[in-house]
mmCIF file of C-alpha atoms in Angstrom:
data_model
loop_
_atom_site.group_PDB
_atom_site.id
_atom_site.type_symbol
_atom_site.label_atom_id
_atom_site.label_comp_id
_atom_site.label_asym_id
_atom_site.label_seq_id
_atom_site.Cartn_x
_atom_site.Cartn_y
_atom_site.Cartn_z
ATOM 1 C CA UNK A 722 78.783 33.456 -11.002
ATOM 2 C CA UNK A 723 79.211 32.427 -14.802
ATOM 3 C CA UNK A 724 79.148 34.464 -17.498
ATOM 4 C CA UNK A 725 76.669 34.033 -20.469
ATOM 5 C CA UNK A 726 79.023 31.655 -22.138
ATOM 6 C CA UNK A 727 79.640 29.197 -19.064
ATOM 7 C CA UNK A 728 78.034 26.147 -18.635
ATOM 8 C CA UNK A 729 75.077 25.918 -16.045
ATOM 9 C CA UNK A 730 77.662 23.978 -13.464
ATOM 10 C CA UNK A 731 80.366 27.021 -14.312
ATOM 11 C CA UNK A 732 83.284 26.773 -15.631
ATOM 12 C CA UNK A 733 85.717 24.001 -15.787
ATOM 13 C CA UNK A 734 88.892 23.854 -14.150
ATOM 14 C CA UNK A 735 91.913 24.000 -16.363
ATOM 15 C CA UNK A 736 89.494 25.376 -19.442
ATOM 16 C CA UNK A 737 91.577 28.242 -21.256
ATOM 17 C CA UNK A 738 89.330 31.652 -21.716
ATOM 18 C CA UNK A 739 90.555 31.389 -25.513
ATOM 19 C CA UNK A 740 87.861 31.882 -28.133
ATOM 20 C CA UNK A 741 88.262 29.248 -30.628
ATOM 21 C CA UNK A 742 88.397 27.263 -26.773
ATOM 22 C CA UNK A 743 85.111 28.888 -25.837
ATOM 23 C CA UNK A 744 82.770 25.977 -25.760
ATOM 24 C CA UNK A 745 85.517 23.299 -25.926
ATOM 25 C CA UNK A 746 85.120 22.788 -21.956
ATOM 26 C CA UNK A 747 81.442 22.584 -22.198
ATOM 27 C CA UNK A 748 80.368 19.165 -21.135
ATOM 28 C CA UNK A 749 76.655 17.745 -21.929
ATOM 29 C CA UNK A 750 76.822 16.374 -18.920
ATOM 30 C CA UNK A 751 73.322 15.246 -17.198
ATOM 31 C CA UNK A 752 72.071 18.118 -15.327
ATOM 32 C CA UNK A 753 72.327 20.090 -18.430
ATOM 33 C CA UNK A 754 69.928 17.282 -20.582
ATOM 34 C CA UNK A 755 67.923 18.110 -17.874
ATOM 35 C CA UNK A 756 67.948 21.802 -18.095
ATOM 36 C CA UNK A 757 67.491 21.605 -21.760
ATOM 37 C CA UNK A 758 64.150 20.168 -21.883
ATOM 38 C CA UNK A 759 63.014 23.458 -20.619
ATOM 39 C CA UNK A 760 61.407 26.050 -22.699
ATOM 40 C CA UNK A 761 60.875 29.156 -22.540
ATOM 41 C CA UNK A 762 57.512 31.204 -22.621
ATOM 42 C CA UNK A 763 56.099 33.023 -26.112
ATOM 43 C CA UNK A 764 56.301 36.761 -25.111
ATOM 44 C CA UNK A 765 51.868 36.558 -25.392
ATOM 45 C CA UNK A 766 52.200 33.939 -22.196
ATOM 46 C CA UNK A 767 54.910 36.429 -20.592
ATOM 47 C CA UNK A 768 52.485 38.982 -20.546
ATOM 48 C CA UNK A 769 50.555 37.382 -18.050
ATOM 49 C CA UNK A 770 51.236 38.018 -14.481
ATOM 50 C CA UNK A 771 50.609 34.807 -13.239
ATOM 51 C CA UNK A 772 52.406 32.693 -15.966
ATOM 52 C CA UNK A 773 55.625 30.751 -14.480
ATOM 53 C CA UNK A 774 58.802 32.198 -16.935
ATOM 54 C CA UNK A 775 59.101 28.732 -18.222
ATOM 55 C CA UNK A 776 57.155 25.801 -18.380
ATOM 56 C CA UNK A 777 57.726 22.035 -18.815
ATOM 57 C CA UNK A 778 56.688 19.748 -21.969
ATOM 58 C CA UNK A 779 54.647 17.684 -20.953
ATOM 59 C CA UNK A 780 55.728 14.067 -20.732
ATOM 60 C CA UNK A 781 54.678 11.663 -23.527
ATOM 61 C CA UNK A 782 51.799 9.123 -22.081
ATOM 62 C CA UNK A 783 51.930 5.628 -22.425
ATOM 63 C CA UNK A 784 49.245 3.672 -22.157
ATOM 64 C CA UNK A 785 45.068 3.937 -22.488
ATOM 65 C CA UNK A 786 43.492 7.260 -20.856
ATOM 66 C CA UNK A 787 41.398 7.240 -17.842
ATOM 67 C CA UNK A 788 38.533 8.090 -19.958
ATOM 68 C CA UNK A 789 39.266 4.986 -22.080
ATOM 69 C CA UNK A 790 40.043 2.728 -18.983
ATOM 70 C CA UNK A 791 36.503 3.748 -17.299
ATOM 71 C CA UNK A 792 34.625 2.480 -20.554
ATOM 72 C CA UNK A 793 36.678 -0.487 -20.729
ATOM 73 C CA UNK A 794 35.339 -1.392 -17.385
ATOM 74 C CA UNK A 795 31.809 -0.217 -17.272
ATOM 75 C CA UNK A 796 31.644 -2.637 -20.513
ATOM 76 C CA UNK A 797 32.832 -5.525 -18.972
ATOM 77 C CA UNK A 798 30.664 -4.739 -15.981
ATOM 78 C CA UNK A 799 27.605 -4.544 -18.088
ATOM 79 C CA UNK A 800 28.620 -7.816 -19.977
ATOM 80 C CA UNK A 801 29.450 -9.709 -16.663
ATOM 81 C CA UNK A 802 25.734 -8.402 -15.276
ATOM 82 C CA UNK A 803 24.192 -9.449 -18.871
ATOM 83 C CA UNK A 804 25.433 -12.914 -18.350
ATOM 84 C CA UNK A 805 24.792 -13.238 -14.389
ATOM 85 C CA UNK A 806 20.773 -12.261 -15.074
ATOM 86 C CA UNK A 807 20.746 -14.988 -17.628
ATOM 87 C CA UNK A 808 22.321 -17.732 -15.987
ATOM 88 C CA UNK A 809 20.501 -16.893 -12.833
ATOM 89 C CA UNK A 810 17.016 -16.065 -14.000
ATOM 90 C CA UNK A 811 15.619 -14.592 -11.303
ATOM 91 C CA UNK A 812 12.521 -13.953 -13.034
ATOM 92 C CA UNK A 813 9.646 -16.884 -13.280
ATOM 93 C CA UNK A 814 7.468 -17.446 -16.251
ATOM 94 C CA UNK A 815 4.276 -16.236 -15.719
ATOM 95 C CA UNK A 816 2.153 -19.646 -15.844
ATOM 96 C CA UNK A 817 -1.138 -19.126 -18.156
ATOM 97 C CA UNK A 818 -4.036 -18.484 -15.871
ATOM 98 C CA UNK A 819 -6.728 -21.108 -16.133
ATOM 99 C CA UNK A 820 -10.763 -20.387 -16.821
ATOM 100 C CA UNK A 821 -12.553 -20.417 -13.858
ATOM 101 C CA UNK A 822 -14.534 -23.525 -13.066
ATOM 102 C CA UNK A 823 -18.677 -22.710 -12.481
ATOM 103 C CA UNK A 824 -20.458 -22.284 -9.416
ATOM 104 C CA UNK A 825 -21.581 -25.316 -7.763
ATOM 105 C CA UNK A 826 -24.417 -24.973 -5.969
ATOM 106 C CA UNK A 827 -27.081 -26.475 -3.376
ATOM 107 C CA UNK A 828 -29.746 -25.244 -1.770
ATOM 108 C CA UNK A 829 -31.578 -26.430 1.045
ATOM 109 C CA UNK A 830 -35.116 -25.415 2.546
ATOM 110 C CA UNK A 831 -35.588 -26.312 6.806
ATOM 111 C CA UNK A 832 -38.830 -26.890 7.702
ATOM 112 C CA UNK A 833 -39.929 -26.346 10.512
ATOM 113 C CA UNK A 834 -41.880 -28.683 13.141
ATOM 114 C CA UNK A 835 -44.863 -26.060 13.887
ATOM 115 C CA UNK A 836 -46.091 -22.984 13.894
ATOM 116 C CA UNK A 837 -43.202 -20.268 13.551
ATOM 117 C CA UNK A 838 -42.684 -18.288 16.721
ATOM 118 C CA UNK A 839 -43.482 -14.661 16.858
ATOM 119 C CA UNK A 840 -43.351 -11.401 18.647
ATOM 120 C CA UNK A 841 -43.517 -7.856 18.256
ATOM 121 C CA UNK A 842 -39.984 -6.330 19.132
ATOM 122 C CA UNK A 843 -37.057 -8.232 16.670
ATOM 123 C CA UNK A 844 -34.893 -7.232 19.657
ATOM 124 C CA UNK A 845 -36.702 -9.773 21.818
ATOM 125 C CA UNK A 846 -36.611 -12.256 19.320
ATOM 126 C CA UNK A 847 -32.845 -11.944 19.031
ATOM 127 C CA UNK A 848 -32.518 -11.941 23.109
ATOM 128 C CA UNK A 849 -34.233 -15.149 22.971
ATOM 129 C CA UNK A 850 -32.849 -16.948 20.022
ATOM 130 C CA UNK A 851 -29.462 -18.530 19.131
ATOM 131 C CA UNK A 852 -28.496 -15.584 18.092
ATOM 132 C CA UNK A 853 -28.147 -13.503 21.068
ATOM 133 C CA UNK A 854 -24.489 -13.385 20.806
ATOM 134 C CA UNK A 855 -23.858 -12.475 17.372
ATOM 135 C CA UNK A 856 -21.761 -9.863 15.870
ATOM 136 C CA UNK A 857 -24.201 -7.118 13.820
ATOM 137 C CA UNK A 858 -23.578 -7.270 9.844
ATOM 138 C CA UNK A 859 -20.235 -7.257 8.867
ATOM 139 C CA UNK A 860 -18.703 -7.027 12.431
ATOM 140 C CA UNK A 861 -19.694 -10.634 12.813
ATOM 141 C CA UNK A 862 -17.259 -12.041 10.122
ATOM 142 C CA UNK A 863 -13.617 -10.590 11.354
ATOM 143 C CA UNK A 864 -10.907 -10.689 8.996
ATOM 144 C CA UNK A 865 -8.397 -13.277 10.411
ATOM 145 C CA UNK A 866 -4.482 -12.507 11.016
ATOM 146 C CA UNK A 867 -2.875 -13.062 7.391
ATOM 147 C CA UNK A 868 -0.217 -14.771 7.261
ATOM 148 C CA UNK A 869 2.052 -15.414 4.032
ATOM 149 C CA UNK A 870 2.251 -18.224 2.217
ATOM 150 C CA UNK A 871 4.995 -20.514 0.262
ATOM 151 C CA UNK A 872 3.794 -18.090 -3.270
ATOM 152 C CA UNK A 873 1.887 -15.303 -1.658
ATOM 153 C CA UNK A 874 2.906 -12.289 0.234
ATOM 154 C CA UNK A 875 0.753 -11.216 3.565
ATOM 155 C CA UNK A 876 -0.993 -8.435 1.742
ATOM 156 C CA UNK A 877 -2.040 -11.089 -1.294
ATOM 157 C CA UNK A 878 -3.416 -13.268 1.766
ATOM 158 C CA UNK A 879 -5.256 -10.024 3.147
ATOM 159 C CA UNK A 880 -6.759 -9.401 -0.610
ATOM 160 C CA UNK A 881 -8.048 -12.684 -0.701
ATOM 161 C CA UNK A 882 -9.670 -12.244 2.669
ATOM 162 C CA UNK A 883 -11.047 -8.792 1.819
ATOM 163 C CA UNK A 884 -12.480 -9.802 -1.009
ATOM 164 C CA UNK A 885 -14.342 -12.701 0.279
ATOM 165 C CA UNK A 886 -15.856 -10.722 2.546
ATOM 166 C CA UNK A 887 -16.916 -8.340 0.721
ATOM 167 C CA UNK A 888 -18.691 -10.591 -1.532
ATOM 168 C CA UNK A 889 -20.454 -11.569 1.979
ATOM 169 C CA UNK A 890 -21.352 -7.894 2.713
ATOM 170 C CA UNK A 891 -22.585 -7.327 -0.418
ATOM 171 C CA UNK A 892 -24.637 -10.671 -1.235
ATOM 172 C CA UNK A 893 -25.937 -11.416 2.409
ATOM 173 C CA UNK A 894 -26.528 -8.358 4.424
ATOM 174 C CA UNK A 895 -27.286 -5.474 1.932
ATOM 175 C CA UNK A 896 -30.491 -4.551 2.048
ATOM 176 C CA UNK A 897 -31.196 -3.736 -1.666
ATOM 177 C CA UNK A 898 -29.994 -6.650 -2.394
ATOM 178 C CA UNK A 899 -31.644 -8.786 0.666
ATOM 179 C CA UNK A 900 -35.257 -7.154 -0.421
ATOM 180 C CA UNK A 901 -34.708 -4.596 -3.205
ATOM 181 C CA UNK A 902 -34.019 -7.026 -6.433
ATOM 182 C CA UNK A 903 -30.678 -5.730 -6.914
ATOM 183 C CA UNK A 904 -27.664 -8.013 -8.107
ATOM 184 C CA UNK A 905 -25.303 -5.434 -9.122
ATOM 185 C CA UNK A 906 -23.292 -4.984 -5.693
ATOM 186 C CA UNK A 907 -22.593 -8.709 -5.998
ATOM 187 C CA UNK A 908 -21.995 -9.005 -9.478
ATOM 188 C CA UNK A 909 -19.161 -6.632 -10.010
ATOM 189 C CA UNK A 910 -16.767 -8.476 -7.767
ATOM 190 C CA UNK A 911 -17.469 -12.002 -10.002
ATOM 191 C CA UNK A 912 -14.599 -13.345 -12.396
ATOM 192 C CA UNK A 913 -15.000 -12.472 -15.551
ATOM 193 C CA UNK A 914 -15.084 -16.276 -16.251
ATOM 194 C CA UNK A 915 -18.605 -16.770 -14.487
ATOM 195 C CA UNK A 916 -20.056 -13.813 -15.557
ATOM 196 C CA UNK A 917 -22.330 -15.939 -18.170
ATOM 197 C CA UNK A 918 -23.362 -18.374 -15.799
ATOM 198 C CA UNK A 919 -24.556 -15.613 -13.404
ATOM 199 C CA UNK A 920 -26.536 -13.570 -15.701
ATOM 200 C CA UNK A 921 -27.922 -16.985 -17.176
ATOM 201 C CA UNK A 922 -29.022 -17.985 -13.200
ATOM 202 C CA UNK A 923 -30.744 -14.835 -12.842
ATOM 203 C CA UNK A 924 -31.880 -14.018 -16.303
ATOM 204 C CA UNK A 925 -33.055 -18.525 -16.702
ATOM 205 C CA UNK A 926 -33.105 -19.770 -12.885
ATOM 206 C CA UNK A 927 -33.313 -23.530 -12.784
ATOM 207 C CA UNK A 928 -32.807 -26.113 -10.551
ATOM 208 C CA UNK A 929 -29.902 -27.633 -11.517
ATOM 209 C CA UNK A 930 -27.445 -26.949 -9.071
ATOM 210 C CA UNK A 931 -25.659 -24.050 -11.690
ATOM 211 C CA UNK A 932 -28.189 -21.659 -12.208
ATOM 212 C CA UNK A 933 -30.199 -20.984 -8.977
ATOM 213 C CA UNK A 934 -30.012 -16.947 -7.848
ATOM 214 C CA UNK A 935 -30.061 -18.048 -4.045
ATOM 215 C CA UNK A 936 -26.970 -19.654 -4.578
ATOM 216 C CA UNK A 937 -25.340 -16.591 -5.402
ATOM 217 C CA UNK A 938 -27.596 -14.246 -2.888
ATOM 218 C CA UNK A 939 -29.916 -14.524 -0.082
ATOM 219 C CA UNK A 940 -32.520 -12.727 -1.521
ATOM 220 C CA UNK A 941 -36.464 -12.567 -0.565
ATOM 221 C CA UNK A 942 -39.541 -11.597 -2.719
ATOM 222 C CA UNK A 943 -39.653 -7.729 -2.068
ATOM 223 C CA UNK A 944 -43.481 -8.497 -2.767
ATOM 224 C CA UNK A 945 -43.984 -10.912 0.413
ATOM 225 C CA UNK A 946 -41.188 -10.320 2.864
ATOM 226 C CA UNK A 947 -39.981 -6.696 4.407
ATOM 227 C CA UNK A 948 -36.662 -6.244 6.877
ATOM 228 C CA UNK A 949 -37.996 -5.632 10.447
ATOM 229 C CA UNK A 950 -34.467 -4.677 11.604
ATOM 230 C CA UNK A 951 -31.810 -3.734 9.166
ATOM 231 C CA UNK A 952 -29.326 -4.988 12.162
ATOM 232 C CA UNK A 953 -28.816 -8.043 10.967
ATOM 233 C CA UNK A 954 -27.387 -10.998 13.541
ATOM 234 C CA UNK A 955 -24.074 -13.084 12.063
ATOM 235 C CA UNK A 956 -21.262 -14.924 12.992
ATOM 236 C CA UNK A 957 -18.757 -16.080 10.438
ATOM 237 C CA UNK A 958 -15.432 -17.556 10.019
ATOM 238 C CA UNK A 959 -12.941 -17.087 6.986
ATOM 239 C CA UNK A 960 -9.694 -19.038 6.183
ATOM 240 C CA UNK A 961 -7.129 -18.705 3.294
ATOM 241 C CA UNK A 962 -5.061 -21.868 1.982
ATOM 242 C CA UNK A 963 -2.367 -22.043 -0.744
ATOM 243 C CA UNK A 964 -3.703 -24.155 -3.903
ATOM 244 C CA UNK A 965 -0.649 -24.300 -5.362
ATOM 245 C CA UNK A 966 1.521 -21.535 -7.061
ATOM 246 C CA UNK A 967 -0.934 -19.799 -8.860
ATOM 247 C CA UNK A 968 -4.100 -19.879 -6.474
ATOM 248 C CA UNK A 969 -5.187 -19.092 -2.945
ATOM 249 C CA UNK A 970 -8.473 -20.477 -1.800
ATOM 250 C CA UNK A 971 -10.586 -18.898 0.670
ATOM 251 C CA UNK A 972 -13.425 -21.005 2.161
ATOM 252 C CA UNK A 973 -16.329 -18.914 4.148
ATOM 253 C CA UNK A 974 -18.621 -20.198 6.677
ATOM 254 C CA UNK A 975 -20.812 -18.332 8.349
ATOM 255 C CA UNK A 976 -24.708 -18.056 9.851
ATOM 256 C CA UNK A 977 -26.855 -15.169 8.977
ATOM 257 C CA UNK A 978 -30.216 -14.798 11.151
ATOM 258 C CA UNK A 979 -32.816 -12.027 9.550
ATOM 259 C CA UNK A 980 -35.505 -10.318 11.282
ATOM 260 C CA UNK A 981 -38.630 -10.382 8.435
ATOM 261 C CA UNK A 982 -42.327 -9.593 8.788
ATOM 262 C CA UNK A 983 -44.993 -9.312 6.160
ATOM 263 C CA UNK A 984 -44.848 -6.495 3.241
ATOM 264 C CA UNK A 985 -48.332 -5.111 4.149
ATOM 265 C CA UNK A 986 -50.165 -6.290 0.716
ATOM 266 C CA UNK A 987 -49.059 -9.174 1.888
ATOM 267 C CA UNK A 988 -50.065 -9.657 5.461
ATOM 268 C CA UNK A 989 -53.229 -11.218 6.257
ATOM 269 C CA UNK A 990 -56.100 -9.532 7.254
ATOM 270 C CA UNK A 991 -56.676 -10.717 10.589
ATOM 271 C CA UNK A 992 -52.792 -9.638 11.309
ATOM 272 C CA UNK A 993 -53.266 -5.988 9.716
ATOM 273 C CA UNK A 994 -56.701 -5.456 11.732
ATOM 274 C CA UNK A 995 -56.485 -2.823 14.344
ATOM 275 C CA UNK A 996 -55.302 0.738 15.048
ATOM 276 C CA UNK A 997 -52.099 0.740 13.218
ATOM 277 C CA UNK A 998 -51.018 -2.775 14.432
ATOM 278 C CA UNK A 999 -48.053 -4.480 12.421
ATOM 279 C CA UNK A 1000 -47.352 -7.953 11.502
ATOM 280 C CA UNK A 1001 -45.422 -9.554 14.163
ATOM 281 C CA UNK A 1002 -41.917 -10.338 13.749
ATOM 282 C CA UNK A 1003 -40.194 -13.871 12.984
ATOM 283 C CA UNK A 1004 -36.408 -14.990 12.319
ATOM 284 C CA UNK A 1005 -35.221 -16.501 9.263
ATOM 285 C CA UNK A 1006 -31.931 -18.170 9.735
ATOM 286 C CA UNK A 1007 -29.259 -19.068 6.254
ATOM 287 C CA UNK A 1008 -26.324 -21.123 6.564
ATOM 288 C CA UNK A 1009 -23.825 -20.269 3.580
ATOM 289 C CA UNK A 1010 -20.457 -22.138 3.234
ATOM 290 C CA UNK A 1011 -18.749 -20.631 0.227
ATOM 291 C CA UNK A 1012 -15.244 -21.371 -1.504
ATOM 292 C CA UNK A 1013 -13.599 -18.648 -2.879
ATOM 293 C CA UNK A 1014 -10.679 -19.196 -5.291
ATOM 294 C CA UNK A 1015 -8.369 -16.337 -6.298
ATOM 295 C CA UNK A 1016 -5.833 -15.970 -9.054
ATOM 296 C CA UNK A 1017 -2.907 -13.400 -9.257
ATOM 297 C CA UNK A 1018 -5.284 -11.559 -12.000
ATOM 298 C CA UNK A 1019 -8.220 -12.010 -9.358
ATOM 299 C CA UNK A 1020 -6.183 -10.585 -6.622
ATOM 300 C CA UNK A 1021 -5.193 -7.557 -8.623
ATOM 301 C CA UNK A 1022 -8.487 -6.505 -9.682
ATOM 302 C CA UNK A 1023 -10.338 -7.295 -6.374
ATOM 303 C CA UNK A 1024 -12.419 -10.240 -7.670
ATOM 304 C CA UNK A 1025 -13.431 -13.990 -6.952
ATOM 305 C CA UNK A 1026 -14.029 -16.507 -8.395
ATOM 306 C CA UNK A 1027 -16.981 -18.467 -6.270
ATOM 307 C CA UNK A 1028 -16.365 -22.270 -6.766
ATOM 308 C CA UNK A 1029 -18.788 -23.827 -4.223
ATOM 309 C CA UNK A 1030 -22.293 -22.549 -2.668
ATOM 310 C CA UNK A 1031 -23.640 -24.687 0.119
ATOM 311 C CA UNK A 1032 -27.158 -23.027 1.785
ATOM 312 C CA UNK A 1033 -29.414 -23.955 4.104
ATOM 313 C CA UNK A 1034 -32.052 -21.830 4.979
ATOM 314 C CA UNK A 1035 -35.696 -22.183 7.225
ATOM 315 C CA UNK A 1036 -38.263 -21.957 8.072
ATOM 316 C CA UNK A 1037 -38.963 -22.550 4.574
ATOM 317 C CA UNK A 1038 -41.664 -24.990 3.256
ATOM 318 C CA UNK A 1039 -40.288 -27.530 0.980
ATOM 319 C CA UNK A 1040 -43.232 -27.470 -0.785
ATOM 320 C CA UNK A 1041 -42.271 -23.647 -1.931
ATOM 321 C CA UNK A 1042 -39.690 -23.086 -5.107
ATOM 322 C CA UNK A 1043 -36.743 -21.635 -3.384
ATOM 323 C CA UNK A 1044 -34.661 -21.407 -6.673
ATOM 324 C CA UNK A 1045 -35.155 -17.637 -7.105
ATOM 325 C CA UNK A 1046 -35.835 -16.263 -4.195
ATOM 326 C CA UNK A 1047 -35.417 -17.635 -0.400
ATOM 327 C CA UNK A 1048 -39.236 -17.909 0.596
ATOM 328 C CA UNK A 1049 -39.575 -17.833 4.672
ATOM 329 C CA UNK A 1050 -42.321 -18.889 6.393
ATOM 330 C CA UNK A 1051 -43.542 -15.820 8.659
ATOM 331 C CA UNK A 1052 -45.102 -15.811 12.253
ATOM 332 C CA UNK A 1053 -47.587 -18.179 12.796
ATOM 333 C CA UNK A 1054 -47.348 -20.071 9.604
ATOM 334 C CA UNK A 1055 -46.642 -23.758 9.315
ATOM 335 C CA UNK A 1056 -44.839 -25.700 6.727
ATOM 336 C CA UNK A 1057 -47.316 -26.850 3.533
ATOM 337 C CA UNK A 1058 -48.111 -30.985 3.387
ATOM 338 C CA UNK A 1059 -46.018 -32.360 0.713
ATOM 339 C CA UNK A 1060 -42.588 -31.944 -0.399
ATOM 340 C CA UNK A 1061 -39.954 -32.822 -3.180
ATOM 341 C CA UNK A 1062 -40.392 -35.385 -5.617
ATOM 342 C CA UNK A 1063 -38.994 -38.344 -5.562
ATOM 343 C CA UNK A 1064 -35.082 -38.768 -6.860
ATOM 344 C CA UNK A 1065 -33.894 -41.395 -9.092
ATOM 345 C CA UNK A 1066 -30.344 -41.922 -7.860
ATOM 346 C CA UNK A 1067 -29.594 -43.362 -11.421
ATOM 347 C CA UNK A 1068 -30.939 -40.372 -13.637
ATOM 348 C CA UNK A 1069 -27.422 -38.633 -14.962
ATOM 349 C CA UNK A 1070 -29.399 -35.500 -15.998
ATOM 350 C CA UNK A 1071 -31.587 -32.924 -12.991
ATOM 351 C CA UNK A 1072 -30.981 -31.572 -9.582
ATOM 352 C CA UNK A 1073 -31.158 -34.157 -6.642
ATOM 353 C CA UNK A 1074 -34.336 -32.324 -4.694
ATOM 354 C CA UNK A 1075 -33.138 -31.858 -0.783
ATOM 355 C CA UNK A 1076 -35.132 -30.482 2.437
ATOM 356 C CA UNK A 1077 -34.494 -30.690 5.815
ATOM 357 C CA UNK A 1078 -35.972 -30.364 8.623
ATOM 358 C CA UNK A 1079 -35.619 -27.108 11.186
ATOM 359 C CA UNK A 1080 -34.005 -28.133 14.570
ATOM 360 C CA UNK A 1081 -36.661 -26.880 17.500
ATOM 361 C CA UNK A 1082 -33.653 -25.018 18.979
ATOM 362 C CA UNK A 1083 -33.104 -23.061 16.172
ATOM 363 C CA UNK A 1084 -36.427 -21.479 16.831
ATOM 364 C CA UNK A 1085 -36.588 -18.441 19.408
ATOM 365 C CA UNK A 1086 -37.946 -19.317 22.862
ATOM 366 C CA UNK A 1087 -40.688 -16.817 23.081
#
């Protein structure tokens, strides 16, 4: 083993053990470079038991950090994402939504050939009628599989649908609506567009094919005409088309058949006469084809706007104003002599006046 003096390798061969000779043999060779670049612990770092004796410098770094390179990249990242979005603009325009067109409307009274059949029991007017095999209220107007579209997803489709329908519900088949005066269930699911023009049909009801009330609602004068059976007969059919883009249309077509007798101030006295006998019972029937158009705006807040209202509706005399409420003809009535005026096919201004006439087998067999 060396001594103190002696190089880490030992001693030299041939080196004299002179003193002015000491270090002459020494020779910086490369293992001792190598042992020089280690350093030797402060006495504070000695003191700790689990400090090495020595420890190495650390090597000089070249080069960015990995902190450094990580930004670097996450910056170029961002920058390449920046400049994808905006070549690929995945996101369309929203297209300016266009006012709602108004309600067109027509109404049509049926009259019918003779007297209007009657019984006692709605049930057995229903058994014996057209009727027979409709659905009850809303049952009878099913929501149809919805399908997606080119621009609409299958639960935009289903809005649409639901919507329509409820406007049904609410306009044909509830009763405080139906006999009660009310508009409001109908009214709230309206477009904000048409809200004038249906205040203005109720509030100024005119014949003009805009602003008649029983083109919005089937609706009978609460002082003349009573419900006989809330169970009201209907079968229906609803469809939903693309427009384009921006609009699904729903078109609803569907037949509603009432059960109605006479409010009893207004039945007649021969009819009222008895021991508690009622009125008998008749059936009104009311054809309604409506066209529904929705927005993206309409969809979201569960409203429609109502583009077309086509009615027919007997037995009705066209002799009666039908324009604000639906006036049937009751058991054992017959329609009144005379009818519209005539219409001048080359007047630009007024409704064209229309009545037809009630098919016999409309009428229950009784």
């Amino acid at each position: 083993m060396g001594g103190p003096g002696d190089p880490p390798e030992g001693t030299s061969e041939g080196a004299s053990g002179g003193g002015e000779d000491e270090y002459r043999s020494v020779v910086f060779d490369e293992s001792f470079v190598r042992a020089a670049r280690l350093q030797e612990l402060s006495a504070r770092e000695r003191m700790a038991d689990h400090a090495p004796a020595v420890r190495r410098r650390p090597t000089l770094r070249r080069g960015l950090s990995r902190q450094a390179l990580i930004l670097v990249m996450l910056i170029a990242v961002a920058f390449g994402t920046a400049i994808y979005m905006g070549v690929r603009h995945p996101y369309t325009t929203p297209t300016a939504q266009q006012p709602a067109e108004p309600l067109r409307m027509t109404v049509i009274p049926l009259s019918p050939q003779g007297k209007v059949p009657g019984a006692a029991d709605a049930e057995d007017l229903y058994a014996h009628s057209p009727a027979a095999q409709f659905g009850i209220g809303g049952e009878g107007v099913p929501l149809p599989a919805a399908r997606r579209t080119t621009h609409f997803s299958d639960s935009q489709v289903i809005a649409a649908l639901s919507t329509a329908k409820d406007f049904i519900v609410e306009s044909s088949l509830y009763p405080a609506v139906l006999t009660g005066g009310q508009i409001r269930p109908a009214r709230v699911l309206v477009d904000p567009d048409q809200l004038d023009q249906f205040d203005q049909s109720f509030e100024h009801p005119t014949a003009d094919g805009r602003h008649e009330p029983t083109g919005w609602l089937v609706r009978f004068d609460p002082a003349r005409v009573q419900l006989a059976d809330r169970k009201i007969r209907v079968q229906g059919t609803l469809q939903a088309t693309e427009v384009d883009s921006s609009t699904l249309e729903v078109t609803a077509d569907g037949t509603f058949v009432y059960a109605l007798r006479p409010t009893d101030s207004a039945a007649s006295p021969s009819a009222s006469a008895g021991s508690g006998a009622k009125a008998q019972v008749s059936l009104f029937t009311v054809r309604r084809e409506l066209h529904f158009r929705f927005d993206r705006d309409d969809l979201r807040m569960h409203q429609a706007q109502l583009i077309v209202s086509y009615v027919q509706a007997g037995p009705q005399s066209c002799a009666e104003d039908s324009v604000t409420y639906l006036r049937p003809l009751l058991a054992g009535q017959t329609a009144k002599a005379g009818g519209p005026a005539g219409t001048d096919p080359y007047a630009t201004s007024g409704a064209t006046a229309l009545c037809g006439t009630l098919a016999a087998g409309a009428q229950p067999k009784v």
